Short mmCIF file of C-alpha atoms and ligand atoms in Angstrom, two decimals:
data_model
loop_
_atom_site.label_atom_id
_atom_site.label_comp_id
_atom_site.label_asym_id
_atom_site.label_seq_id
_atom_site.Cartn_x
_atom_site.Cartn_y
_atom_site.Cartn_z
CA MET A 1 -0.18 0.10 0.05
CA ARG A 2 0.89 3.52 -0.76
CA GLU A 3 2.49 5.69 2.46
CA ASP A 4 1.48 9.06 1.81
CA PHE A 5 -1.79 10.41 1.03
CA LEU A 6 -2.37 10.87 -2.79
CA VAL A 7 -4.01 14.16 -2.69
CA PHE A 8 -6.99 14.35 -5.59
CA GLY A 9 -6.55 17.20 -8.03
CA ARG A 10 -2.94 18.12 -6.63
CA PRO A 11 -2.16 21.17 -8.83
CA GLN A 12 1.15 20.98 -10.75
CA ILE A 13 3.13 24.26 -9.59
CA GLU A 14 6.60 24.52 -11.80
CA GLU A 15 9.83 26.66 -10.95
CA ASP A 16 8.70 29.21 -13.73
CA GLU A 17 5.42 30.15 -12.38
CA ILE A 18 7.28 29.96 -8.66
CA ALA A 19 10.03 32.44 -10.28
CA GLU A 20 7.40 34.82 -11.97
CA VAL A 21 5.23 35.21 -9.06
CA VAL A 22 8.31 35.98 -7.04
CA ALA A 23 9.06 38.51 -9.78
CA THR A 24 5.75 40.01 -9.44
CA LEU A 25 5.67 40.39 -5.73
CA ARG A 26 9.26 42.37 -6.28
CA SER A 27 7.88 44.61 -8.90
CA GLY A 28 5.57 46.60 -6.93
CA TRP A 29 2.85 45.86 -8.90
CA ILE A 30 0.49 42.95 -7.35
CA GLY A 31 -3.17 43.79 -8.67
CA THR A 32 -4.48 44.03 -11.57
CA GLY A 33 -2.14 45.22 -14.33
CA PRO A 34 0.30 43.91 -17.60
CA LYS A 35 0.50 40.47 -16.67
CA THR A 36 -3.36 40.07 -16.44
CA THR A 37 -3.68 41.69 -19.70
CA ALA A 38 -0.87 39.46 -21.01
CA PHE A 39 -2.30 36.08 -19.59
CA GLU A 40 -5.84 37.52 -21.30
CA GLU A 41 -3.96 37.94 -24.64
CA ALA A 42 -2.29 34.42 -24.53
CA PHE A 43 -5.82 32.54 -23.55
CA ARG A 44 -7.63 34.39 -26.00
CA THR A 45 -5.07 33.20 -28.74
CA LEU A 46 -5.17 29.39 -27.07
CA ILE A 47 -8.94 29.53 -27.79
CA GLY A 48 -9.52 31.66 -30.87
CA ALA A 49 -12.04 33.99 -29.24
CA LYS A 50 -12.03 37.61 -30.16
CA TYR A 51 -12.35 38.46 -26.43
CA ALA A 52 -11.03 37.00 -23.08
CA ILE A 53 -11.68 38.83 -20.17
CA SER A 54 -10.24 37.64 -16.65
CA VAL A 55 -12.45 37.44 -13.52
CA GLY A 56 -11.55 36.26 -9.73
CA SER A 57 -13.36 33.00 -10.64
CA CYS A 58 -15.55 30.92 -13.08
CA THR A 59 -18.34 31.78 -10.64
CA ALA A 60 -17.89 35.49 -11.21
CA ALA A 61 -17.67 34.80 -15.04
CA LEU A 62 -21.29 33.25 -14.78
CA HIS A 63 -22.52 35.66 -12.70
CA LEU A 64 -21.42 38.64 -15.00
CA SER A 65 -22.31 36.45 -17.89
CA MET A 66 -25.82 36.52 -16.51
CA LEU A 67 -25.75 40.11 -16.24
CA VAL A 68 -24.59 41.20 -19.68
CA SER A 69 -27.04 38.94 -20.89
CA GLY A 70 -29.94 41.11 -19.53
CA ILE A 71 -31.46 37.93 -17.36
CA LYS A 72 -33.61 39.37 -14.53
CA PRO A 73 -35.53 38.14 -11.73
CA GLY A 74 -38.49 36.13 -12.87
CA ASP A 75 -36.63 34.83 -15.92
CA GLU A 76 -35.70 30.92 -16.44
CA VAL A 77 -32.46 29.63 -17.19
CA ILE A 78 -32.15 25.89 -18.40
CA THR A 79 -28.90 23.93 -17.17
CA THR A 80 -27.73 20.66 -15.82
CA PRO A 81 -28.43 19.33 -12.52
CA MET A 82 -24.81 17.12 -13.18
CA THR A 83 -22.62 20.19 -11.87
CA PHE A 84 -21.10 22.34 -9.38
CA CYS A 85 -23.36 24.07 -7.64
CA ALA A 86 -21.75 27.60 -8.68
CA THR A 87 -23.78 26.73 -12.06
CA ALA A 88 -27.14 27.14 -10.88
CA ASN A 89 -26.24 29.76 -8.09
CA ALA A 90 -25.24 32.31 -10.65
CA ILE A 91 -28.32 31.95 -12.11
CA THR A 92 -30.38 32.47 -9.06
CA HIS A 93 -27.45 35.47 -8.12
CA VAL A 94 -29.65 37.54 -10.73
CA GLY A 95 -33.04 36.66 -9.47
CA ALA A 96 -33.85 34.03 -12.09
CA LYS A 97 -34.65 30.26 -11.87
CA PRO A 98 -32.69 27.57 -12.68
CA ILE A 99 -34.51 25.13 -14.95
CA PHE A 100 -33.03 21.54 -14.71
CA VAL A 101 -33.06 19.16 -17.73
CA ASP A 102 -31.82 15.91 -17.06
CA ILE A 103 -28.62 14.71 -18.51
CA ASN A 104 -27.72 11.67 -21.03
CA PRO A 105 -26.29 8.77 -18.58
CA LYS A 106 -23.52 8.01 -21.00
CA THR A 107 -22.05 11.44 -21.75
CA LEU A 108 -23.01 13.05 -18.68
CA ASN A 109 -24.20 16.17 -20.44
CA ILE A 110 -27.34 17.99 -20.43
CA ASP A 111 -29.56 16.06 -22.91
CA PRO A 112 -30.27 18.31 -25.69
CA ASP A 113 -33.32 16.11 -26.94
CA GLN A 114 -34.98 16.99 -23.49
CA ILE A 115 -34.49 20.27 -23.47
CA GLU A 116 -37.40 21.44 -26.07
CA CYS A 117 -39.86 20.73 -23.29
CA ALA A 118 -38.44 22.76 -20.84
CA ILE A 119 -38.55 25.94 -22.78
CA THR A 120 -41.08 28.34 -21.62
CA ASP A 121 -41.81 31.86 -22.85
CA LYS A 122 -39.86 32.87 -19.73
CA THR A 123 -36.97 30.89 -20.86
CA ARG A 124 -34.00 33.57 -21.95
CA ALA A 125 -31.05 31.33 -21.63
CA ILE A 126 -29.31 27.92 -21.95
CA ILE A 127 -26.01 27.18 -19.84
CA PRO A 128 -24.65 23.42 -21.01
CA VAL A 129 -21.81 22.26 -18.99
CA HIS A 130 -19.37 20.58 -20.73
CA PHE A 131 -19.07 17.81 -17.94
CA ALA A 132 -15.38 16.10 -17.04
CA GLY A 133 -14.22 17.97 -20.61
CA ARG A 134 -16.56 16.10 -23.14
CA PRO A 135 -18.09 18.85 -25.22
CA CYS A 136 -21.70 18.86 -25.50
CA ASP A 137 -23.44 18.31 -29.02
CA MET A 138 -23.00 22.17 -29.89
CA GLN A 139 -24.66 21.61 -33.23
CA LYS A 140 -28.35 20.69 -31.42
CA LEU A 141 -27.51 23.33 -28.68
CA THR A 142 -27.08 26.18 -31.13
CA ALA A 143 -29.72 25.34 -33.32
CA LEU A 144 -32.28 25.14 -30.15
CA ALA A 145 -30.81 28.86 -28.88
CA LYS A 146 -30.99 29.97 -32.22
CA LYS A 147 -34.93 28.31 -32.80
CA HIS A 148 -35.89 29.84 -29.55
CA ASN A 149 -34.17 33.05 -29.32
CA LEU A 150 -32.11 31.96 -26.29
CA MET A 151 -28.55 33.15 -25.03
CA LEU A 152 -26.22 30.16 -25.35
CA ILE A 153 -23.82 30.67 -22.02
CA GLU A 154 -21.21 27.92 -21.58
CA ASP A 155 -19.75 26.78 -18.16
CA ALA A 156 -16.41 25.35 -19.67
CA ALA A 157 -15.02 24.85 -16.41
CA HIS A 158 -13.71 21.61 -17.30
CA ALA A 159 -13.06 22.68 -21.04
CA ILE A 160 -10.52 24.59 -21.85
CA GLU A 161 -8.85 21.84 -24.66
CA SER A 162 -12.26 20.88 -25.83
CA ASP A 163 -13.08 20.67 -29.60
CA THR A 164 -15.86 20.24 -31.68
CA PRO A 165 -16.59 20.32 -35.42
CA GLN A 166 -18.35 23.41 -34.59
CA GLY A 167 -15.26 25.04 -33.69
CA LYS A 168 -13.31 24.71 -29.82
CA ILE A 169 -15.27 25.75 -26.95
CA GLY A 170 -15.27 29.36 -26.19
CA THR A 171 -15.92 30.17 -29.84
CA ILE A 172 -19.23 29.09 -30.54
CA GLY A 173 -21.83 30.00 -27.67
CA ASP A 174 -22.23 33.78 -26.98
CA LEU A 175 -20.40 33.67 -23.78
CA THR A 176 -18.06 31.06 -22.37
CA CYS A 177 -16.81 30.39 -18.79
CA PHE A 178 -13.50 29.00 -17.62
CA SER A 179 -12.17 28.59 -14.60
CA PHE A 180 -8.91 28.17 -13.34
CA TYR A 181 -9.42 26.87 -9.44
CA VAL A 182 -7.02 25.27 -7.80
CA THR A 183 -8.15 21.53 -9.20
CA LYS A 184 -8.92 22.57 -12.95
CA ASN A 185 -6.68 21.87 -16.02
CA ILE A 186 -4.73 24.99 -15.73
CA THR A 187 -4.90 27.07 -12.46
CA THR A 188 -4.23 30.39 -10.94
CA ALA A 189 -5.33 29.37 -7.50
CA GLU A 190 -8.75 31.28 -8.20
CA GLY A 191 -9.44 32.41 -11.61
CA GLY A 192 -11.65 32.63 -14.12
CA MET A 193 -12.25 33.79 -18.00
CA ILE A 194 -15.16 34.91 -20.04
CA THR A 195 -14.61 34.33 -23.96
CA THR A 196 -16.94 35.83 -26.40
CA ASN A 197 -16.74 37.42 -29.66
CA ASN A 198 -19.23 40.47 -28.90
CA ALA A 199 -17.30 43.82 -28.53
CA GLU A 200 -20.14 45.59 -26.55
CA TRP A 201 -20.33 42.36 -23.99
CA ALA A 202 -16.17 42.38 -23.78
CA GLU A 203 -16.24 46.46 -22.83
CA LYS A 204 -19.32 45.69 -20.34
CA LEU A 205 -17.85 42.72 -18.80
CA LYS A 206 -14.45 44.49 -18.21
CA ILE A 207 -16.87 47.32 -16.77
CA TYR A 208 -18.56 45.17 -14.54
CA ALA A 209 -15.95 43.38 -13.26
CA LEU A 210 -13.98 46.39 -11.74
CA HIS A 211 -16.84 48.35 -9.49
CA GLY A 212 -18.08 49.65 -12.84
CA LEU A 213 -15.55 52.15 -13.54
CA SER A 214 -14.83 53.37 -16.70
CA HIS A 215 -12.51 50.97 -18.89
CA ASP A 216 -9.18 50.38 -17.91
CA ALA A 217 -9.44 52.25 -14.70
CA TRP A 218 -6.75 49.89 -13.14
CA LYS A 219 -4.22 51.98 -14.79
CA ARG A 220 -5.24 55.07 -12.88
CA TYR A 221 -1.96 54.60 -10.43
CA SER A 222 0.38 53.62 -13.14
CA ASP A 223 3.53 55.42 -14.36
CA SER A 224 1.18 56.90 -16.86
CA GLY A 225 -0.17 59.67 -14.38
CA PHE A 226 -3.33 59.38 -12.67
CA LYS A 227 -6.39 59.26 -14.33
CA HIS A 228 -10.12 60.36 -13.28
CA TYR A 229 -12.73 57.57 -13.55
CA GLU A 230 -16.43 57.35 -13.89
CA VAL A 231 -18.79 54.94 -12.26
CA GLN A 232 -21.26 53.64 -14.90
CA PHE A 233 -22.81 50.91 -13.09
CA PRO A 234 -22.54 49.31 -9.52
CA GLY A 235 -20.39 46.81 -10.43
CA PHE A 236 -18.64 44.11 -8.39
CA LYS A 237 -14.91 43.39 -7.12
CA TYR A 238 -14.29 40.76 -9.60
CA ASN A 239 -10.80 41.49 -11.24
CA MET A 240 -7.97 39.07 -11.61
CA THR A 241 -4.60 39.93 -10.27
CA ASP A 242 -0.85 39.87 -11.65
CA LEU A 243 -0.26 37.71 -9.17
CA GLN A 244 -2.63 35.26 -10.20
CA ALA A 245 -1.78 35.79 -13.86
CA SER A 246 1.83 35.11 -13.14
CA LEU A 247 0.82 31.45 -12.50
CA GLY A 248 -1.58 31.53 -15.27
CA LEU A 249 1.06 32.77 -17.98
CA HIS A 250 2.83 30.02 -17.19
CA GLN A 251 0.53 26.95 -16.81
CA ILE A 252 -1.32 27.98 -20.06
CA LYS A 253 2.11 26.92 -21.97
CA ARG A 254 1.67 23.28 -20.90
CA VAL A 255 -1.90 22.84 -21.59
CA ASP A 256 -0.81 20.53 -24.77
CA LYS A 257 1.62 18.33 -22.69
CA ASN A 258 -0.60 18.19 -19.60
CA LEU A 259 -3.39 16.65 -21.75
CA LYS A 260 -1.50 14.00 -23.59
CA ARG A 261 -0.38 13.10 -20.12
CA ARG A 262 -4.26 13.09 -18.75
CA GLU A 263 -4.92 11.33 -21.99
CA SER A 264 -2.09 8.51 -21.25
CA ILE A 265 -3.32 7.68 -17.50
CA TRP A 266 -6.74 7.64 -19.16
CA ARG A 267 -5.97 5.17 -21.26
CA ARG A 268 -3.68 3.22 -18.36
CA TYR A 269 -7.25 3.39 -16.16
CA ASP A 270 -9.56 2.05 -19.08
CA GLU A 271 -7.22 -0.78 -19.49
CA ALA A 272 -6.95 -1.74 -15.85
CA PHE A 273 -10.51 -1.35 -15.24
CA GLN A 274 -11.89 -3.13 -17.85
CA ASN A 275 -12.68 -6.47 -16.17
CA LEU A 276 -13.71 -5.17 -12.92
CA PRO A 277 -17.76 -5.00 -12.09
CA ILE A 278 -17.26 -0.88 -12.29
CA LYS A 279 -18.39 1.18 -15.14
CA ILE A 280 -15.69 3.18 -16.93
CA PRO A 281 -16.24 6.37 -18.69
CA ALA A 282 -17.84 5.87 -22.26
CA PRO A 283 -15.50 6.46 -25.21
CA THR A 284 -15.37 10.23 -26.71
CA SER A 285 -17.17 10.25 -30.18
CA ALA A 286 -15.34 11.21 -33.21
CA ASN A 287 -14.25 14.52 -34.34
CA THR A 288 -14.20 15.88 -30.90
CA ILE A 289 -11.62 16.51 -28.00
CA HIS A 290 -12.23 15.44 -24.70
CA ALA A 291 -10.57 17.56 -21.96
CA ARG A 292 -9.95 14.57 -19.65
CA HIS A 293 -10.70 16.53 -16.64
CA LEU A 294 -12.30 13.99 -14.64
CA TYR A 295 -12.22 10.35 -14.62
CA THR A 296 -15.30 9.22 -13.12
CA ILE A 297 -16.27 5.52 -12.77
CA LEU A 298 -19.37 4.13 -11.52
CA ILE A 299 -19.76 2.11 -8.36
CA ASP A 300 -23.34 0.52 -8.69
CA VAL A 301 -23.79 -1.75 -4.98
CA LYS A 302 -25.50 -4.46 -7.18
CA GLU A 303 -22.19 -5.56 -9.08
CA THR A 304 -19.47 -4.11 -6.36
CA LYS A 305 -21.42 -5.27 -3.05
CA LEU A 306 -20.07 -2.32 -1.85
CA GLU A 307 -22.03 1.56 -1.67
CA ARG A 308 -19.78 4.30 -3.53
CA ASP A 309 -19.22 5.81 -0.54
CA ALA A 310 -17.93 2.87 1.14
CA PHE A 311 -15.98 2.17 -1.83
CA GLN A 312 -14.48 5.68 -1.37
CA HIS A 313 -13.81 5.28 2.30
CA GLU A 314 -11.70 2.14 1.10
CA LEU A 315 -10.04 3.93 -1.16
CA PHE A 316 -9.70 6.67 1.25
CA LYS A 317 -7.91 3.76 3.78
CA ARG A 318 -5.38 2.85 0.84
CA ASN A 319 -4.47 6.55 0.90
CA ILE A 320 -6.15 7.11 -2.15
CA GLY A 321 -7.86 10.87 -2.56
CA THR A 322 -11.36 10.72 -4.83
CA GLY A 323 -13.64 13.21 -5.53
CA ILE A 324 -17.60 12.88 -6.04
CA HIS A 325 -18.82 15.05 -8.89
CA TYR A 326 -21.55 15.68 -8.39
CA THR A 327 -24.42 15.45 -6.28
CA SER A 328 -27.09 16.38 -8.16
CA VAL A 329 -27.85 20.05 -7.34
CA HIS A 330 -31.32 19.54 -7.37
CA LEU A 331 -30.94 17.42 -4.45
CA GLN A 332 -29.17 19.88 -2.53
CA PRO A 333 -31.20 21.57 0.35
CA TYR A 334 -31.66 25.17 -1.13
CA TYR A 335 -32.89 23.72 -4.48
CA ARG A 336 -34.77 21.07 -3.21
CA ASP A 337 -36.65 23.07 -0.13
CA VAL A 338 -36.61 26.19 -1.89
CA LEU A 339 -37.34 26.05 -5.45
CA ASN A 340 -39.33 22.49 -4.65
CA TYR A 341 -37.16 20.12 -6.77
CA GLN A 342 -37.99 16.52 -5.85
CA PRO A 343 -35.99 13.25 -5.74
CA GLY A 344 -37.12 11.49 -8.85
CA GLN A 345 -37.47 14.12 -11.30
CA PHE A 346 -34.27 13.71 -12.75
CA PRO A 347 -33.48 9.78 -13.03
CA ALA A 348 -30.28 10.04 -15.17
CA ALA A 349 -28.51 12.42 -13.04
CA GLU A 350 -29.76 10.87 -9.67
CA TYR A 351 -28.22 7.31 -11.00
CA ILE A 352 -25.16 9.02 -11.63
CA SER A 353 -25.13 11.12 -8.26
CA ASP A 354 -25.51 8.01 -6.42
CA ARG A 355 -22.87 6.02 -8.05
CA THR A 356 -20.18 8.43 -9.35
CA LEU A 357 -16.53 8.60 -8.02
CA SER A 358 -13.72 10.63 -9.52
CA LEU A 359 -10.19 8.85 -9.15
CA PRO A 360 -6.97 11.27 -9.41
CA LEU A 361 -6.24 12.22 -12.57
CA GLY A 362 -3.59 14.95 -13.26
CA PRO A 363 0.11 15.80 -15.00
CA SER A 364 1.36 16.14 -11.11
CA MET A 365 1.01 12.18 -10.69
CA ASN A 366 3.89 9.95 -11.54
CA ASP A 367 3.54 6.65 -13.17
CA GLN A 368 4.06 5.21 -9.46
CA ASP A 369 0.97 7.30 -8.51
CA VAL A 370 -1.19 5.95 -11.37
CA GLU A 371 -0.28 2.29 -10.37
CA ASP A 372 -0.79 2.84 -6.79
CA VAL A 373 -4.55 4.08 -7.70
CA ILE A 374 -5.31 1.18 -10.03
CA GLU A 375 -3.75 -1.23 -7.28
CA ALA A 376 -5.76 0.14 -4.41
CA VAL A 377 -9.01 -0.57 -6.80
CA HIS A 378 -8.10 -3.71 -7.72
CA ASP A 379 -7.05 -4.60 -3.79
CA ILE A 380 -10.93 -3.72 -2.26
CA PHE A 381 -11.99 -6.35 -4.93
CA LYS A 382 -9.65 -8.70 -3.88
CA THR A 383 -10.10 -8.20 0.16
CA ARG A 384 -13.73 -8.41 -0.44
CA ALA A 385 -13.85 -11.37 -2.62
CA SER A 386 -11.83 -13.14 0.48
CA VAL A 387 -13.81 -11.87 3.54
CA ASN A 388 -17.06 -12.31 2.17
CA SER A 389 -16.57 -14.85 -1.13
CA VAL A 390 -18.65 -12.13 -2.94
CA GLN A 391 -18.38 -13.61 -6.65
CA VAL A 392 -16.57 -11.08 -8.58
CA GLU A 393 -14.40 -11.71 -11.71
CA ILE A 394 -10.48 -10.21 -10.67
CA GLU A 395 -8.04 -9.40 -13.15
CA THR A 396 -4.51 -9.57 -11.88
C1 LIG B 401 -15.20 24.63 -10.67
C2 LIG B 401 -16.33 24.90 -11.16
C3 LIG B 401 -16.94 26.09 -11.39
C4 LIG B 401 -16.59 27.19 -10.57
O1 LIG B 401 -15.24 27.45 -11.03
P1 LIG B 401 -14.74 28.33 -9.86
O2 LIG B 401 -13.78 28.81 -10.58
O3 LIG B 401 -14.29 27.88 -8.22
O4 LIG B 401 -15.57 29.56 -9.45
C5 LIG B 401 -18.28 25.99 -11.89
N1 LIG B 401 -18.46 25.24 -13.08
C6 LIG B 401 -17.81 24.04 -12.81
C7 LIG B 401 -19.05 22.67 -13.55
C8 LIG B 401 -17.13 23.93 -12.20
O5 LIG B 401 -16.55 22.09 -12.28
#
C-alpha cells in the first residue's frame, strides 16, 4: 500500500511560475496590471475567441455573463443538474430560476433532446456544462438557442482543451466561462475567464468586473499618470490580479503537454479496470477533443456489493484521495426546499449522483501514483472477495 496520501486534484506548480510570482511580488505591482492583460491575450489566442476577459473565478464569470445577457428576476435559465453548484447559483444570483433538464447517462451532459419540453415564454438562456471536458452536442444546442431566441452561455470550467466540429469550446456560444480553480486543468489558485466574440459585451464585462468604473481604470495609479474614472454601473470586485496571472502565464504553456499526460493516464485506467465490476467513462465521439478533466467511474452496489461512499472510504484507507462530481444539484437542500425540486425528477442525474466516483487524474501524478490508484481499486475487490466470498471477476 502507498505510504503517503495521494491528494485528489493536486496542482502542478513548476519553477517558472514560482519565479514569475516572486518577480511580480518584487515589482511593486501585484494587483490587476500588465500580466493580467498578457494572460488574457494568451488565453484569447489559445481559444481563438475575439475577446477574453479575466475575472476572479468561474463563478464570477457566470454571474457577469448572466448580467450582460440581461437576465432578470423572474426569468428562467435551463441548465444541467449534474454540475457544480456554482452553475445554478449564478442563475439564482440575478434572481432568475434554474430549470434543470436531465442528462444523457453516457455523456453526463445535458440531454439536448429533452430541452425543448422545458422551454417556456420565460426562458432566456441555456447554460450547458461540458462535463469532465466532454463537449456537449453544440450543433443541437446552437440550433435550439437560435430557434427559440435564447442566449447560449457555456460553463466550460472543465473544458479549456475541448474541441468540436463546430469549433473550439469558447468560440461557439454567446459567452463561455472558464475556471482556473486549484483542481482545474490550469490553475491561478482562484481565477476565471469569459470569452466572447461580441465587442459590446466584452467592454461591459470589463467594467462590471471592476466596480463599474470606466474602462482601464486599473491604470489610474500607473506610471502614465493619474486618470479620473467614472462609475458607470454599480459593479463588482471580480478582477484578476497580476499575482494570479503570473501562475496562468506559465500554466497555459503546458496545456497540450498536460492533456497528453491525462490522456495517457486515462488509457491506463481504461485498460486496468476493464474486467472489474465497475463502469468506466464512455468512449469519446469522433471529431471531438475531450479535455479529460475528470475520470469518473460508477460504483453500483449490485455489482460491487459495496456502496459508493463505502468504496470511496476503502480508497481513502489505502491513501488514495477521490472526489464526487457531483451530487445532483436539484437534491441540494436549497434547490430542493426553496425551489421545490424533488428526488425522482431527473432519474439519469440521480443514477449518476448515487454512483459516481472521480479518481485522481492530472499531470502532477507520476507513473507510480497511477499504479497505486489501480492497485488500490483492485485490492478492494480482492479483499472483499476473500472476506465475503463475493463472486466477482478479478483481473490481476
Ligand atoms: C469549478 C467549477 C465552477 C466554479 O469555478 P470557480 O472558478 O471555482 O468559481 C463552475 N462550474 C463547474 C462545472 C466547475 O467545475
